[in-house]
Each structure stands twice: as structure tokens, then as C-alpha cells.
Coordinates of C-alpha atoms in Angstrom, one line a residue:
Chain A
X4 CA 112.9 86.8 68.5
X5 CA 116.3 86.6 70.3
X6 CA 118.0 88.0 67.4
X7 CA 115.7 91.0 67.2
X8 CA 116.0 91.6 71.0
X9 CA 119.7 91.4 70.6
X10 CA 119.6 94.2 67.9
X11 CA 117.7 96.4 70.3
X12 CA 120.3 95.7 73.0
X13 CA 123.1 96.3 70.6
X14 CA 121.7 99.7 69.6
X15 CA 121.2 100.7 73.3
X16 CA 124.7 99.5 74.3
X17 CA 126.3 101.3 71.3
X18 CA 124.6 104.7 72.2
X19 CA 125.5 104.2 75.7
X20 CA 129.2 103.4 75.1
X21 CA 129.4 106.5 72.9
X22 CA 127.9 108.8 75.4
X23 CA 128.7 107.0 78.6
X24 CA 126.4 109.6 80.5
X25 CA 124.1 107.1 82.2
X26 CA 126.7 104.6 83.3
X27 CA 128.9 107.3 84.8
X28 CA 126.0 108.9 86.5
X29 CA 124.8 105.5 88.0
X30 CA 128.3 104.6 89.2
X31 CA 128.9 108.0 90.6
X32 CA 125.6 108.0 92.5
X33 CA 126.0 104.7 93.9
X34 CA 129.4 105.7 95.3
X35 CA 127.8 108.8 96.7
X36 CA 125.1 106.7 98.4
X37 CA 127.8 104.7 100.1
X38 CA 129.6 107.8 101.4
X39 CA 126.5 109.4 102.7
X40 CA 125.6 106.1 104.6
X41 CA 129.1 106.4 106.1
X42 CA 128.1 109.7 107.6
X43 CA 124.5 108.5 108.5
X44 CA 125.6 105.6 110.5
X45 CA 128.5 105.7 112.9
X46 CA 130.6 102.7 111.9
X47 CA 132.6 103.0 115.1
X48 CA 129.5 102.0 117.1
X49 CA 127.7 99.6 114.7
X50 CA 129.0 96.4 113.5
X51 CA 130.0 96.9 109.8
X52 CA 129.2 93.4 108.8
X53 CA 125.6 93.7 110.0
X54 CA 124.8 96.9 108.2
X55 CA 126.9 96.5 105.1
X56 CA 124.6 94.4 102.8
X57 CA 121.8 96.7 103.5
X58 CA 123.8 99.8 102.6
X59 CA 125.1 98.0 99.6
X60 CA 121.6 97.3 98.2
X61 CA 120.1 100.7 99.1
X62 CA 123.0 102.1 96.9
X63 CA 122.2 99.7 94.1
X64 CA 118.4 100.4 94.2
X65 CA 118.9 104.1 94.0
X66 CA 121.4 103.8 91.3
X67 CA 119.3 101.2 89.5
X68 CA 116.2 103.6 89.5
X69 CA 118.4 106.3 88.0
X70 CA 119.3 104.0 85.2
X71 CA 115.8 102.6 84.7
X72 CA 114.3 106.0 84.4
X73 CA 116.5 106.6 81.5
X74 CA 115.5 103.4 79.8
X75 CA 112.8 105.0 77.5
X76 CA 113.7 108.6 77.7
X77 CA 116.0 108.5 74.7
X78 CA 113.1 107.0 72.7
X79 CA 110.6 109.4 74.0
X80 CA 112.6 112.6 73.4
X81 CA 112.6 112.7 69.6
X82 CA 109.6 110.4 69.3
X83 CA 112.0 107.5 68.3
X84 CA 109.6 105.3 70.2
X85 CA 107.3 105.4 67.2
X86 CA 110.2 104.3 64.9
X87 CA 110.9 101.4 67.3
X88 CA 107.2 100.5 67.3
X89 CA 107.0 100.7 63.5
X90 CA 109.8 98.1 63.3
X91 CA 108.6 94.6 62.4
X92 CA 109.5 93.2 65.8
X93 CA 107.2 91.9 68.5
X94 CA 106.8 94.3 71.4
X95 CA 108.1 91.6 73.7
X96 CA 111.4 91.7 71.7
X97 CA 111.7 95.4 72.8
X98 CA 111.1 94.4 76.4
X99 CA 113.7 91.7 76.3
X100 CA 116.3 93.9 74.6
X101 CA 115.7 96.7 77.1
X102 CA 115.5 94.3 80.2
X103 CA 118.9 92.7 79.3
X104 CA 120.4 96.1 78.7
X105 CA 119.2 97.2 82.2
X106 CA 120.6 94.1 83.8
X107 CA 124.0 94.7 82.1
X108 CA 124.2 98.4 83.0
X109 CA 123.4 97.7 86.7
X110 CA 126.0 94.7 86.8
X111 CA 128.6 97.0 85.4
X112 CA 127.8 99.6 88.1
X113 CA 127.9 96.8 90.8
X114 CA 131.1 95.6 89.5
X115 CA 132.6 99.1 89.8
X116 CA 131.0 99.7 93.3
X117 CA 131.7 96.6 95.1
X118 CA 135.5 96.9 95.2
X119 CA 135.2 100.5 96.5
X120 CA 132.7 99.3 99.0
X121 CA 135.0 96.6 100.3
X122 CA 137.7 99.2 100.5
X123 CA 135.8 102.0 102.1
X124 CA 134.0 99.8 104.8
X125 CA 137.1 97.7 105.5
X126 CA 135.4 94.4 104.9
X127 CA 137.7 91.5 105.6
X128 CA 136.1 88.4 103.9
X129 CA 133.8 88.6 100.8
X130 CA 133.0 85.2 99.3
X131 CA 132.0 84.1 95.8
X132 CA 128.5 83.9 97.3
X133 CA 128.2 87.5 96.3
X134 CA 128.0 86.6 92.6
X135 CA 124.5 84.8 92.7
X136 CA 123.3 87.4 95.1
X137 CA 124.0 90.2 92.7
X138 CA 122.9 88.4 89.6
X139 CA 119.6 87.2 91.0
X140 CA 118.9 90.4 92.8
X141 CA 119.7 92.5 89.7
X142 CA 117.4 90.4 87.3
X143 CA 114.6 90.7 89.7
X144 CA 115.1 94.4 90.0
X145 CA 115.3 94.9 86.2
X146 CA 112.3 92.6 85.4
X147 CA 109.6 94.8 86.8
X148 CA 111.8 97.8 86.6
X149 CA 111.8 97.8 82.9
X150 CA 108.2 97.3 82.6
X151 CA 107.3 100.1 85.0
X152 CA 109.9 102.4 83.5
X153 CA 107.8 102.1 80.3
X154 CA 104.7 103.2 82.2
X155 CA 106.5 105.9 84.2
X156 CA 107.9 107.6 81.1
X157 CA 104.4 108.3 79.9
X158 CA 103.1 110.0 83.1
X159 CA 103.3 113.7 84.0
X160 CA 105.6 113.1 87.0
X161 CA 108.0 110.6 85.1
X162 CA 110.9 110.3 87.4
X163 CA 108.9 110.5 90.6
X164 CA 106.4 107.7 89.6
X165 CA 108.9 105.0 88.8
X166 CA 110.2 104.6 92.5
X167 CA 106.8 105.1 93.9
X168 CA 105.5 102.1 91.8
X169 CA 108.6 100.0 91.9
X170 CA 109.9 99.9 95.5
X171 CA 106.9 98.4 97.2
X172 CA 106.8 95.6 94.6
X173 CA 110.5 94.8 95.1
X174 CA 110.3 94.3 98.8
X175 CA 111.0 90.5 98.4
X176 CA 114.0 91.1 96.3
X177 CA 115.4 93.7 98.7
X178 CA 115.0 91.3 101.7
X179 CA 116.3 88.3 99.8
X180 CA 119.2 90.1 98.2
X181 CA 120.3 91.6 101.5
X182 CA 120.3 88.3 103.2
X183 CA 122.1 86.5 100.4
X184 CA 124.7 89.3 100.5
X185 CA 125.0 88.7 104.2
X186 CA 125.9 85.2 103.4
X187 CA 128.8 86.3 101.1
X188 CA 130.0 88.5 103.9
X189 CA 129.8 85.8 106.5
X190 CA 127.0 86.9 108.7
X191 CA 124.7 84.2 107.6
X192 CA 125.2 80.5 107.4
X193 CA 124.9 78.8 104.0
X194 CA 121.8 76.7 104.8
X195 CA 120.0 79.9 105.7
X196 CA 121.0 81.5 102.5
X197 CA 119.7 78.8 100.2
X198 CA 115.9 79.7 100.8
X199 CA 116.6 83.3 99.9
X200 CA 118.5 82.4 96.7
X201 CA 115.4 80.1 95.8
X202 CA 113.0 82.9 96.6
X203 CA 114.8 85.2 94.1
X204 CA 114.8 82.6 91.6
X205 CA 111.1 82.2 91.9
X206 CA 110.6 86.0 91.8
X207 CA 112.9 86.3 88.8
X208 CA 111.1 83.6 86.8
X209 CA 107.6 84.9 87.6
X210 CA 108.2 88.5 86.9
X211 CA 110.4 88.2 83.8
X212 CA 107.7 86.0 82.3
X213 CA 104.7 88.1 83.4
X214 CA 106.4 91.3 82.3
X215 CA 107.4 89.9 79.0
X216 CA 103.8 88.8 78.3
X217 CA 102.2 92.0 79.6
X218 CA 104.7 94.5 78.0
X219 CA 102.7 94.6 74.7
X220 CA 99.9 96.5 76.5
X221 CA 102.2 99.4 77.4
X222 CA 103.1 100.3 73.8
X223 CA 99.8 100.4 71.9
X224 CA 99.2 103.7 70.3
Chain B
X971 CA 69.1 118.1 80.0
X972 CA 70.7 116.9 83.3
X973 CA 67.4 117.2 85.1
X974 CA 65.9 114.8 82.6
X975 CA 68.6 112.1 83.0
X976 CA 69.1 112.0 86.7
X977 CA 65.7 110.9 87.9
X978 CA 65.3 108.2 85.3
X979 CA 68.7 106.7 86.2
X980 CA 67.8 106.7 89.9
X981 CA 64.4 105.0 89.4
X982 CA 66.0 102.3 87.3
X983 CA 69.0 101.6 89.4
X984 CA 68.4 102.4 93.0
X985 CA 65.9 99.7 94.0
X986 CA 68.0 96.5 94.0
X987 CA 71.0 98.1 95.6
X988 CA 69.0 99.8 98.4
X989 CA 68.2 96.2 99.5
X990 CA 71.9 95.5 99.8
X991 CA 72.2 98.9 101.7
X992 CA 69.6 98.0 104.3
X993 CA 71.0 94.6 104.7
X994 CA 74.4 96.2 105.4
X995 CA 72.9 98.5 108.0
X996 CA 71.1 95.6 109.7
X997 CA 74.1 93.3 109.6
X998 CA 76.4 96.1 110.9
X999 CA 73.9 96.7 113.8
X1000 CA 74.0 93.0 114.6
X1001 CA 77.9 93.1 114.3
X1002 CA 78.1 96.0 116.9
X1003 CA 75.6 94.2 119.3
X1004 CA 77.6 90.9 119.0
X1005 CA 81.0 92.6 119.4
X1006 CA 80.2 94.7 122.4
X1007 CA 77.4 92.8 124.2
X1008 CA 77.0 89.2 123.1
X1009 CA 80.7 88.0 122.8
X1010 CA 82.3 87.2 126.0
X1011 CA 85.4 89.2 127.2
X1012 CA 88.8 87.5 126.5
X1013 CA 90.3 86.2 129.6
X1014 CA 94.0 87.2 128.6
X1015 CA 93.4 90.2 126.2
X1016 CA 90.6 91.8 128.1
X1017 CA 88.3 94.3 126.3
X1018 CA 91.0 95.0 123.7
X1019 CA 90.2 91.7 122.0
X1020 CA 86.8 93.1 120.8
X1021 CA 88.5 95.2 118.1
X1022 CA 89.2 91.8 116.4
X1023 CA 85.5 91.9 115.2
X1024 CA 86.4 95.0 113.0
X1025 CA 90.1 94.2 112.4
X1026 CA 89.6 90.7 110.9
X1027 CA 86.8 91.7 108.5
X1028 CA 88.8 94.8 107.4
X1029 CA 91.8 92.7 106.7
X1030 CA 89.7 90.2 104.9
X1031 CA 88.1 93.0 102.6
X1032 CA 91.5 94.5 101.9
X1033 CA 92.5 91.2 100.3
X1034 CA 89.2 90.7 98.6
X1035 CA 89.4 94.2 97.1
X1036 CA 92.8 93.7 95.6
X1037 CA 91.8 90.3 94.3
X1038 CA 88.8 92.2 92.5
X1039 CA 91.2 94.7 91.2
X1040 CA 93.4 91.8 89.8
X1041 CA 90.4 90.1 88.2
X1042 CA 88.9 93.4 86.8
X1043 CA 92.4 94.5 85.4
X1044 CA 92.8 91.2 83.5
X1045 CA 89.2 91.6 82.1
X1046 CA 89.8 95.1 81.2
X1047 CA 92.9 94.2 79.1
X1048 CA 91.0 91.4 77.4
X1049 CA 87.6 93.1 76.8
X1050 CA 88.6 96.8 76.9
X1051 CA 85.4 97.8 78.4
X1052 CA 85.1 100.9 80.7
X1053 CA 83.0 98.8 82.9
X1054 CA 86.0 96.7 84.2
X1055 CA 88.2 99.8 84.5
X1056 CA 85.7 101.5 86.7
X1057 CA 85.3 98.4 88.8
X1058 CA 89.1 98.1 89.2
X1059 CA 89.4 101.8 90.3
X1060 CA 86.5 101.5 92.6
X1061 CA 87.8 98.4 94.2
X1062 CA 91.3 99.7 94.6
X1063 CA 90.2 102.8 96.5
X1064 CA 88.1 100.6 98.8
X1065 CA 91.1 98.3 99.2
X1066 CA 93.2 101.2 100.4
X1067 CA 90.4 102.3 102.8
X1068 CA 90.1 98.8 104.3
X1069 CA 93.8 98.2 104.4
X1070 CA 94.2 101.6 106.3
X1071 CA 91.5 100.5 108.7
X1072 CA 93.0 97.0 109.3
X1073 CA 96.4 98.7 109.9
X1074 CA 95.0 101.2 112.4
X1075 CA 92.7 98.7 114.3
X1076 CA 95.7 96.3 114.4
X1077 CA 98.1 99.0 115.7
X1078 CA 95.6 99.8 118.5
X1079 CA 95.2 96.3 119.5
X1080 CA 99.0 95.8 119.4
X1081 CA 99.6 98.6 121.7
X1082 CA 97.3 97.0 124.3
X1083 CA 98.4 93.4 123.9
X1084 CA 101.9 93.5 122.7
X1085 CA 102.7 96.8 124.3
X1086 CA 104.0 98.3 121.0
X1087 CA 102.0 100.3 118.4
X1088 CA 103.9 98.7 115.5
X1089 CA 106.1 95.5 115.1
X1090 CA 107.7 94.3 111.9
X1091 CA 105.9 91.1 111.8
X1092 CA 105.1 89.2 108.7
X1093 CA 101.3 89.8 108.4
X1094 CA 101.7 93.4 109.4
X1095 CA 104.5 94.1 107.0
X1096 CA 102.8 92.3 104.1
X1097 CA 99.7 94.4 104.7
X1098 CA 101.7 97.6 104.8
X1099 CA 103.5 96.8 101.6
X1100 CA 100.0 95.9 100.1
X1101 CA 99.0 99.5 101.3
X1102 CA 101.9 101.1 99.6
X1103 CA 101.4 99.2 96.3
X1104 CA 97.7 100.4 96.0
X1105 CA 98.4 103.9 97.1
X1106 CA 100.9 103.9 94.2
X1107 CA 98.2 102.5 92.0
X1108 CA 96.0 105.4 92.8
X1109 CA 98.9 107.9 92.4
X1110 CA 99.6 106.6 89.0
X1111 CA 95.8 107.0 88.0
X1112 CA 95.6 110.5 89.4
X1113 CA 98.7 111.8 87.6
X1114 CA 97.5 110.4 84.3
X1115 CA 94.0 111.6 84.2
X1116 CA 91.2 110.0 82.1
X1117 CA 92.3 108.1 79.1
X1118 CA 92.4 104.5 77.7
X1119 CA 96.1 104.6 78.4
X1120 CA 95.5 105.2 82.1
X1121 CA 93.3 102.3 82.2
X1122 CA 95.8 100.1 80.5
X1123 CA 98.7 101.2 82.7
X1124 CA 96.6 100.9 85.9
X1125 CA 95.5 97.4 84.9
X1126 CA 99.3 96.4 84.5
X1127 CA 100.1 97.7 88.0
X1128 CA 96.9 96.0 89.4
X1129 CA 98.0 92.6 87.9
X1130 CA 101.8 92.9 89.0
X1131 CA 100.8 94.1 92.4
X1132 CA 98.5 91.1 93.2
X1133 CA 100.8 88.5 91.9
X1134 CA 103.5 89.9 94.1
X1135 CA 101.4 89.5 97.3
X1136 CA 102.1 85.9 98.1
X1137 CA 105.9 86.4 97.3
X1138 CA 106.0 89.4 99.6
X1139 CA 104.2 87.3 102.3
X1140 CA 106.6 84.4 101.9
X1141 CA 109.6 86.7 102.1
X1142 CA 108.6 88.6 105.2
X1143 CA 107.4 85.3 106.7
X1144 CA 110.9 84.0 106.5
X1145 CA 112.2 87.4 107.6
X1146 CA 110.3 87.3 110.9
X1147 CA 106.9 86.6 112.5
X1148 CA 105.1 87.7 115.7
X1149 CA 101.3 88.0 114.7
X1150 CA 99.0 85.4 116.5
X1151 CA 98.4 82.6 114.2
X1152 CA 95.0 82.4 113.0
X1153 CA 93.1 80.3 115.5
X1154 CA 89.8 80.4 113.5
X1155 CA 90.7 77.8 111.0
X1156 CA 93.2 75.6 112.8
X1157 CA 93.0 72.1 111.1
X1158 CA 92.3 70.3 114.4
X1159 CA 89.0 68.7 115.5
X1160 CA 87.6 71.8 117.3
X1161 CA 88.5 75.4 116.7
X1162 CA 90.3 77.2 119.5
X1163 CA 87.9 80.2 119.3
X1164 CA 84.8 79.7 121.4
X1165 CA 81.5 79.3 119.5
X1166 CA 80.0 82.5 120.5
X1167 CA 83.1 84.5 119.3
X1168 CA 83.3 82.6 116.1
X1169 CA 79.5 83.4 115.5
X1170 CA 80.1 87.1 115.9
X1171 CA 83.2 87.0 113.7
X1172 CA 81.2 85.2 111.0
X1173 CA 78.3 87.9 111.1
X1174 CA 81.0 90.6 111.1
X1175 CA 82.7 89.2 108.0
X1176 CA 79.2 88.9 106.2
X1177 CA 78.3 92.4 107.2
X1178 CA 81.6 93.9 106.0
X1179 CA 81.3 92.0 102.7
X1180 CA 77.8 93.4 102.2
X1181 CA 79.3 96.9 103.0
X1182 CA 82.1 96.3 100.4
X1183 CA 79.7 95.4 97.6
X1184 CA 77.4 98.3 98.6
X1185 CA 80.3 100.8 98.5
X1186 CA 81.7 99.3 95.4
X1187 CA 78.4 99.9 93.6
X1188 CA 78.1 103.4 94.9
X1189 CA 81.7 104.3 93.9
X1190 CA 81.2 102.8 90.6
X1191 CA 78.1 104.8 90.0
X1192 CA 79.9 107.9 91.1
X1193 CA 82.7 107.3 88.6
X1194 CA 80.2 106.6 85.8
X1195 CA 78.5 110.0 86.5
X1196 CA 81.7 111.8 86.7
X1197 CA 82.8 110.5 83.3
X1198 CA 79.4 111.4 81.9
X1199 CA 79.8 114.9 83.2
X1200 CA 83.3 115.2 81.8
X1201 CA 81.8 114.0 78.4
X1202 CA 79.0 116.5 78.5
X1203 CA 81.4 119.2 79.3
X1204 CA 83.5 118.3 76.2
X1205 CA 80.4 118.2 74.2
X1206 CA 79.3 121.7 75.3
X1207 CA 82.8 123.0 74.8
X1208 CA 82.6 121.6 71.2
X1209 CA 79.3 123.2 70.6
X1210 CA 80.4 126.5 72.0
X1211 CA 83.5 126.4 69.7
X1212 CA 81.3 125.9 66.6

């Protein structure tokens, strides 16, 4: 099972590393959101530390949706999805491979964005608390994100449908990830950050398992 | 052909549900009497408190409706019968209607008592997010049209959406809270709500529940007939092509 999921992951990573089109677009877009926020909020009047975690996560959420939307497009375009479904692998293995791929892509984009973010917003102290916040938030984002991307690619409105379905469901992740990032920046004390990290762990576990179990119903015909 | 089908359906199906319909009307009348005449005026909140008898049952129905969507979605994926899909669709629409009603009545009350149309309190935010999820559910259905795939995809969203509700509630609860704590079911010796108010509330909840089931049945029958018409139209199209 794991080996089969790894094969799907490897296929996606290889095509992406050859073309690099999605990763570049995601990274560029997340930088763009940061810069637009800089114009939207006058940072001479607002405390940067207070708004920074929110800005960071809005940028990841938008870039993430961009990437998620492409998850199944390549398969859809030349009907390669049928080839994938004919493979002697469980549907859940397809989910797992795609899910891990999305987590990796988002983490790469985040790793590129964060230094620029610290630089552009002149943040003084960013602790290692950022690592669990980014990891847990991204896993939660990609768990339902990968499932819903598979639904959205089959609708008439494709790219529009994914954020419409996804963002309301991700409200707990957005709140918790912003709070946990606030802890990394130093606006929230550690004992207040622990419940948020726990909440993300619960969310991640619940929705990785549920999506994994339910994914078979998406790819049927 | 249509003329032959419709009266027979009506004769067979209408009778038991008309009882629920009349019961709903009776209970609704009783609720209005209770809310406006029988129940005493609240000393602190004044007349605005009376909206409570519509607000609370609406919120209750909103959550009941999405629970029904959840159960019907699971049963659809297991059994694959159009029946459960139509139940899920009907209940999701009612869920959106009653969530809207709960949000609007809550907002009106909030303006009078809190002095603000909207506050980002835990219960309000959860209900708003719930509304967004099920509006998304209906949008998914409407962009996809009639097909078994639509039913399957909608069922997936119906299941994920419902599982998410307690997590959303927990997260916004930690985030902030301002809503008055429910004083109806306080685990003390005697509830803080006066008995006459509690009685009206109970009648209102029963009345709204009857309304829900009556509307669910009506919406279900409408959907069945709509699908039947689409089917007949396809048949006629087929016959015309031959």
C-alpha cells in the first residue's frame, strides 16, 4: 500500500520537477499576496506582529488552492485518470500519493516564502515554533484539499468550486494555524499555543483518515 | 399520460402527510399565541426577548437538518438508492433556510440587546460557517446536474461538512465567546428559565420540528416529480428520434 502510494508520489514529483510550472506559480503567487497585503494594510499604523501570521496564512491558503486545483488536472487532460484507475492499486493509495505530494509542494512553497516574508515585513524574532505550525496546518489543508480537488475537477466550474467547498471546512485550521504562528512570532505565550497545536493534530488525524476511507467513492466510473 | 399519473399519486400519498400539515398549522398557531401573549415579557431584554421562540427552534432545525444530511449521505453511499439522495438534498435546502432564519433573527435580537448587528462570537461564527458549507453543498449540486456522480460527490461533502461542525465549534469557542450560555438546560436543580417561557419554547420546538418534517416530505415529493418529468422528457426525446 505504502509502496504503491510512493510510486504515485514519485510519478508526480518527477513530472513536476521536470516542468516546475506549478511550484513556480505557487511560490510566485504567495509572494504576490504578501506584497498586495503590504499595500492593503498600512504597516506604519498597524502592529506588524499582530497581523503577520494572518497575512502569511492567507498567502499560503491562496497558493495552496492554486496547487490543489492542479492535482488531478494532469490526469484529467489526456484521460490519464483512467490509466491510473486501471492500475492494480487501491483507490486509497492514489489518495495517499496525491496527498503527500500536495503536502510536499506546499511545504516547499512555504520554505521559499517564509524568509522573504521575514525580510519584507521586518520581523525580528521568529522561533522554531513555526515548524510545527506550518507542518500541522499544511497537513490539515491538504487532507480535505486533496479529496475536494478530486471532486472539483469533475465539475463544470472546476477552479471555482474548490475554494467554495474547501475554505469553510478549513476554518478551524486557519484559526489554529494563525494562532500557532503567532506563538512562533512571540505574540502568544506557549501555554496558549498548546491547545491550538492539539486542535490541529485532532483535525489532521480525523480528516486524513476520513478522506482516505471515503476517497474510493470519488473515482468510481 | 401525465393526467393519469398525478391524481393516483395524490390519492395514495397525500392523506397521512396532510395530518402532519394540519398539526404543524395548529402547533404554529399555539407557538405564536405563546410567544406573543402567554409568555411574560423579559425584565431585562424587554420585548426583544420574544424572538427567542423563533430563533432557538430555527437554530435547532438547522443542526437537525445537517444531521439528517449526514445520515442520508452515508446511507446513500452504502445503499445507492435515489431515495436517500433526495432526502439529503431536501434536508440540505431546509438546513440552509433555517440557518438563514436563525442568523437573521439572532442578528435582530443582537442589535437590541448587545447593540450590534453582528459579533464574532463562537455560536454565531459556527452557525455562519455551517451556512457557508451547505451553500457550497447546494452550489456543487447545481453545477453538476442530475447524475449518480452528483449524488456521490454531494454525499462526500455532506459527510465531511457534518464531521467538521464540532471541530469548528471548538476552534471558534477558544477563539472567543459572547453568546448567552444556554440557560434552558443548566445542570442545576431548577432551570433559570421561568416555567411559562420554557413551556412556550418546548411547544415552539415541537411545532418547528413538525414543520421541518412536513417541508422535507413536500420537498422530497417535488424532487421525485422533477426527476420523473426529466425521465419522461428523455423518453419522449428518444421516441421522437426513432
